[in-house]
mmCIF file of C-alpha atoms in Angstrom:
data_model
loop_
_atom_site.group_PDB
_atom_site.id
_atom_site.type_symbol
_atom_site.label_atom_id
_atom_site.label_comp_id
_atom_site.label_asym_id
_atom_site.label_seq_id
_atom_site.Cartn_x
_atom_site.Cartn_y
_atom_site.Cartn_z
ATOM 1 C CA MET A 1 -12.525 0.982 -16.634
ATOM 2 C CA CYS A 2 -13.815 2.124 -13.258
ATOM 3 C CA VAL A 3 -11.444 4.686 -11.741
ATOM 4 C CA PHE A 4 -11.306 4.918 -7.950
ATOM 5 C CA LEU A 5 -8.958 7.895 -7.741
ATOM 6 C CA GLU A 6 -6.802 10.034 -10.006
ATOM 7 C CA THR A 7 -3.821 12.181 -9.144
ATOM 8 C CA ARG A 8 -1.601 14.313 -11.336
ATOM 9 C CA GLN A 9 0.415 11.266 -12.449
ATOM 10 C CA LEU A 10 -1.589 8.213 -11.327
ATOM 11 C CA THR A 11 -4.826 6.401 -11.950
ATOM 12 C CA LEU A 12 -5.947 4.004 -9.215
ATOM 13 C CA ARG A 13 -8.506 1.430 -10.273
ATOM 14 C CA PRO A 14 -9.919 -1.798 -8.848
ATOM 15 C CA PHE A 15 -8.014 -4.985 -9.612
ATOM 16 C CA THR A 16 -9.436 -7.642 -11.914
ATOM 17 C CA HIS A 17 -8.390 -11.209 -12.615
ATOM 18 C CA ALA A 18 -6.760 -9.861 -15.793
ATOM 19 C CA ASP A 19 -4.062 -8.269 -13.582
ATOM 20 C CA ALA A 20 -2.549 -11.653 -12.671
ATOM 21 C CA ASP A 21 0.404 -11.366 -15.079
ATOM 22 C CA ASN A 22 1.229 -7.834 -13.906
ATOM 23 C CA LEU A 23 1.143 -9.007 -10.286
ATOM 24 C CA PHE A 24 3.293 -12.006 -11.129
ATOM 25 C CA ALA A 25 5.942 -9.744 -12.698
ATOM 26 C CA LEU A 26 5.803 -7.299 -9.774
ATOM 27 C CA ASP A 27 6.060 -9.993 -7.100
ATOM 28 C CA ASN A 28 8.904 -11.727 -8.907
ATOM 29 C CA ASP A 29 11.259 -8.771 -8.909
ATOM 30 C CA PRO A 30 13.733 -9.466 -6.072
ATOM 31 C CA ALA A 31 14.323 -5.733 -5.505
ATOM 32 C CA VAL A 32 10.585 -5.039 -5.147
ATOM 33 C CA MET A 33 10.134 -7.955 -2.756
ATOM 34 C CA ARG A 34 13.337 -7.384 -0.737
ATOM 35 C CA PHE A 35 11.505 -6.072 2.364
ATOM 36 C CA ILE A 36 8.433 -8.289 1.902
ATOM 37 C CA ASN A 37 9.816 -11.802 1.624
ATOM 38 C CA GLY A 38 13.543 -11.373 1.097
ATOM 39 C CA GLY A 39 13.185 -11.292 -2.690
ATOM 40 C CA ARG A 40 11.936 -14.852 -3.114
ATOM 41 C CA PRO A 41 9.825 -15.556 -6.217
ATOM 42 C CA THR A 42 6.038 -15.874 -6.059
ATOM 43 C CA SER A 43 4.343 -18.632 -8.050
ATOM 44 C CA HIS A 44 1.447 -18.184 -10.459
ATOM 45 C CA GLU A 45 -0.535 -20.423 -8.110
ATOM 46 C CA ALA A 46 0.114 -18.073 -5.164
ATOM 47 C CA ILE A 47 -0.966 -15.071 -7.241
ATOM 48 C CA ARG A 48 -4.183 -16.853 -8.221
ATOM 49 C CA THR A 49 -5.083 -18.365 -4.834
ATOM 50 C CA ARG A 50 -3.675 -15.891 -2.263
ATOM 51 C CA VAL A 51 -2.735 -12.541 -3.779
ATOM 52 C CA LEU A 52 -5.678 -11.849 -6.103
ATOM 53 C CA PRO A 53 -8.391 -12.848 -3.596
ATOM 54 C CA ARG A 54 -6.876 -10.407 -1.067
ATOM 55 C CA LEU A 55 -6.723 -7.611 -3.654
ATOM 56 C CA LEU A 56 -10.284 -8.276 -4.875
ATOM 57 C CA HIS A 57 -11.870 -8.202 -1.397
ATOM 58 C CA ASP A 58 -14.645 -5.648 -0.876
ATOM 59 C CA TYR A 59 -14.858 -3.905 2.508
ATOM 60 C CA PRO A 60 -18.485 -3.282 3.564
ATOM 61 C CA CYS A 61 -17.625 -0.194 5.634
ATOM 62 C CA PHE A 62 -15.945 1.468 2.641
ATOM 63 C CA GLY A 63 -18.340 0.140 0.017
ATOM 64 C CA THR A 64 -15.292 -0.599 -2.105
ATOM 65 C CA ARG A 65 -12.019 -2.459 -2.117
ATOM 66 C CA GLY A 66 -8.926 -1.714 -0.126
ATOM 67 C CA TYR A 67 -6.323 -2.344 -2.849
ATOM 68 C CA TRP A 68 -6.001 -0.587 -6.190
ATOM 69 C CA ALA A 69 -3.925 -1.145 -9.273
ATOM 70 C CA ALA A 70 -1.746 1.884 -9.950
ATOM 71 C CA GLU A 71 -1.286 2.957 -13.537
ATOM 72 C CA GLU A 72 0.672 5.799 -14.996
ATOM 73 C CA LYS A 73 -2.017 8.279 -15.983
ATOM 74 C CA ALA A 74 -0.348 9.393 -19.224
ATOM 75 C CA THR A 75 0.340 5.908 -20.612
ATOM 76 C CA GLY A 76 -1.846 3.413 -18.731
ATOM 77 C CA THR A 77 1.277 1.432 -17.800
ATOM 78 C CA PHE A 78 0.844 -0.804 -14.745
ATOM 79 C CA LEU A 79 3.132 0.465 -11.966
ATOM 80 C CA GLY A 80 2.033 -1.620 -8.983
ATOM 81 C CA TRP A 81 -0.570 -1.115 -6.300
ATOM 82 C CA PHE A 82 -1.702 0.893 -3.303
ATOM 83 C CA GLU A 83 -3.389 -0.371 -0.176
ATOM 84 C CA PHE A 84 -5.791 1.730 1.851
ATOM 85 C CA ARG A 85 -7.972 -0.717 3.681
ATOM 86 C CA PRO A 86 -9.834 -0.718 6.963
ATOM 87 C CA LEU A 87 -8.297 -2.960 9.603
ATOM 88 C CA GLU A 88 -11.806 -4.277 10.307
ATOM 89 C CA ASP A 89 -14.291 -5.102 7.543
ATOM 90 C CA HIS A 90 -17.135 -3.267 9.264
ATOM 91 C CA SER A 91 -15.364 -0.240 10.747
ATOM 92 C CA PRO A 92 -13.746 2.542 8.720
ATOM 93 C CA ALA A 93 -12.105 4.068 11.816
ATOM 94 C CA VAL A 94 -8.564 2.802 11.165
ATOM 95 C CA ALA A 95 -7.121 2.301 7.683
ATOM 96 C CA GLU A 96 -3.798 0.756 6.777
ATOM 97 C CA LEU A 97 -1.742 2.452 4.073
ATOM 98 C CA GLY A 98 0.631 0.476 1.877
ATOM 99 C CA TYR A 99 2.165 0.459 -1.581
ATOM 100 C CA ARG A 100 4.182 -1.777 -3.861
ATOM 101 C CA LEU A 101 5.515 -0.203 -7.023
ATOM 102 C CA ASN A 102 7.823 -1.555 -9.705
ATOM 103 C CA LYS A 103 11.341 -0.189 -10.060
ATOM 104 C CA ALA A 104 10.370 2.025 -13.017
ATOM 105 C CA ALA A 105 8.161 4.000 -10.599
ATOM 106 C CA TRP A 106 10.798 4.428 -7.887
ATOM 107 C CA GLY A 107 12.288 7.844 -7.209
ATOM 108 C CA ARG A 108 9.528 9.751 -9.015
ATOM 109 C CA GLY A 109 7.400 10.726 -6.017
ATOM 110 C CA LEU A 110 4.587 8.404 -7.075
ATOM 111 C CA ALA A 111 4.348 6.498 -3.788
ATOM 112 C CA THR A 112 4.039 9.786 -1.904
ATOM 113 C CA GLU A 113 1.539 11.222 -4.403
ATOM 114 C CA GLY A 114 -0.695 8.153 -4.276
ATOM 115 C CA SER A 115 -0.439 7.902 -0.486
ATOM 116 C CA ARG A 116 -1.402 11.532 0.054
ATOM 117 C CA ALA A 117 -4.394 11.188 -2.268
ATOM 118 C CA LEU A 118 -5.623 8.058 -0.487
ATOM 119 C CA ILE A 119 -5.196 9.660 2.931
ATOM 120 C CA SER A 120 -7.205 12.669 1.783
ATOM 121 C CA LYS A 121 -9.955 10.480 0.336
ATOM 122 C CA GLY A 122 -10.028 8.394 3.498
ATOM 123 C CA PHE A 123 -10.437 11.365 5.790
ATOM 124 C CA THR A 124 -12.886 13.269 3.569
ATOM 125 C CA ASP A 125 -15.023 10.516 1.983
ATOM 126 C CA LEU A 126 -14.548 7.179 3.752
ATOM 127 C CA GLY A 127 -14.976 8.002 7.448
ATOM 128 C CA VAL A 128 -11.403 7.191 8.432
ATOM 129 C CA GLU A 129 -10.224 8.573 11.793
ATOM 130 C CA ARG A 130 -6.675 7.202 11.828
ATOM 131 C CA VAL A 131 -4.216 5.980 9.192
ATOM 132 C CA THR A 132 -1.496 3.524 10.082
ATOM 133 C CA ALA A 133 1.431 2.106 8.104
ATOM 134 C CA ASN A 134 4.361 -0.112 8.941
ATOM 135 C CA THR A 135 7.529 -1.438 7.401
ATOM 136 C CA MET A 136 10.821 -2.999 8.365
ATOM 137 C CA ALA A 137 12.964 -0.584 10.387
ATOM 138 C CA VAL A 138 15.713 -0.832 7.756
ATOM 139 C CA ASN A 139 13.397 0.081 4.846
ATOM 140 C CA THR A 140 14.431 3.736 4.782
ATOM 141 C CA ARG A 141 12.779 4.495 1.423
ATOM 142 C CA SER A 142 9.363 3.355 2.577
ATOM 143 C CA ARG A 143 9.786 5.173 5.873
ATOM 144 C CA ARG A 144 10.555 8.371 3.960
ATOM 145 C CA VAL A 145 7.405 7.979 1.857
ATOM 146 C CA MET A 146 5.344 7.630 5.038
ATOM 147 C CA GLU A 147 6.895 10.798 6.449
ATOM 148 C CA LYS A 148 6.395 12.762 3.223
ATOM 149 C CA ALA A 149 2.763 11.591 3.138
ATOM 150 C CA GLY A 150 2.255 13.178 6.567
ATOM 151 C CA LEU A 151 2.505 10.190 8.875
ATOM 152 C CA ALA A 152 4.587 10.403 12.044
ATOM 153 C CA PHE A 153 6.742 7.728 13.646
ATOM 154 C CA LEU A 154 4.861 6.009 16.489
ATOM 155 C CA ARG A 155 6.894 3.033 17.618
ATOM 156 C CA ASP A 156 9.391 0.265 17.005
ATOM 157 C CA PHE A 157 8.132 -3.284 17.417
ATOM 158 C CA ALA A 158 9.232 -6.858 16.838
ATOM 159 C CA GLY A 159 7.533 -8.312 13.801
ATOM 160 C CA ASP A 160 6.337 -11.899 13.551
ATOM 161 C CA TRP A 161 8.562 -13.285 10.805
ATOM 162 C CA PRO A 162 7.852 -16.991 10.195
ATOM 163 C CA GLU A 163 10.852 -16.982 7.853
ATOM 164 C CA PRO A 164 13.233 -14.183 8.894
ATOM 165 C CA ILE A 165 14.777 -12.133 6.096
ATOM 166 C CA ALA A 166 17.850 -9.923 6.110
ATOM 167 C CA GLY A 167 17.103 -6.848 8.210
ATOM 168 C CA SER A 168 14.165 -8.342 10.111
ATOM 169 C CA GLU A 169 16.377 -8.656 13.181
ATOM 170 C CA HIS A 170 16.133 -4.862 13.492
ATOM 171 C CA GLY A 171 12.355 -5.056 13.869
ATOM 172 C CA GLU A 172 9.592 -3.021 12.343
ATOM 173 C CA VAL A 173 8.267 0.492 12.703
ATOM 174 C CA GLU A 174 4.753 1.898 12.784
ATOM 175 C CA TYR A 175 3.737 5.322 11.540
ATOM 176 C CA GLY A 176 0.366 7.008 11.924
ATOM 177 C CA LEU A 177 -1.788 10.041 11.291
ATOM 178 C CA LEU A 178 -4.986 11.164 13.001
ATOM 179 C CA ARG A 179 -7.729 12.930 11.082
ATOM 180 C CA ALA A 180 -7.570 15.895 13.504
ATOM 181 C CA ASP A 181 -3.836 16.335 12.866
ATOM 182 C CA TRP A 182 -4.356 16.084 9.107
ATOM 183 C CA GLU A 183 -7.125 18.689 9.225
ATOM 184 C CA GLN A 184 -4.892 21.116 11.150
ATOM 185 C CA ARG A 185 -2.190 20.871 8.441
ATOM 186 C CA ARG A 186 -4.525 21.500 5.503
#
């Protein structure tokens, strides 16, 4: 197995097609998907044709992928995934941070731990100048992870929701962190 990044509790590795069943289980937990699609189920077909191709995409400016399977380091148990991808395929300047973890991983500091490690790797190894992240305004848990990872609130905005879900009427929020600010805090 090729490891992209390790933390005290996590191993982040590239996705493979063999992860389809883990992704299906993750994306079919209504609590996990509450702020993504309102908790609606995701089909095997959608995992195969939409989700996996996105997670398997290589970004030329990073020389690697932008999504990684997250496993518990001690057991190898699949916990979900982290996103740290450039907004443009050929420019590492701005990277988007994201995460989706199963309920067994919630409340253990894993989202913060993985996010901090990716931010550090982005600023030190990948040429990132700015990290951005967004979520629904009502997703207080995700907002707290962003704050604990060092990102600061930037703005409220109206998201483009083709199928509105509960809470989307309150809009979305964007958080961010500049490399210079991160370096000052180190």
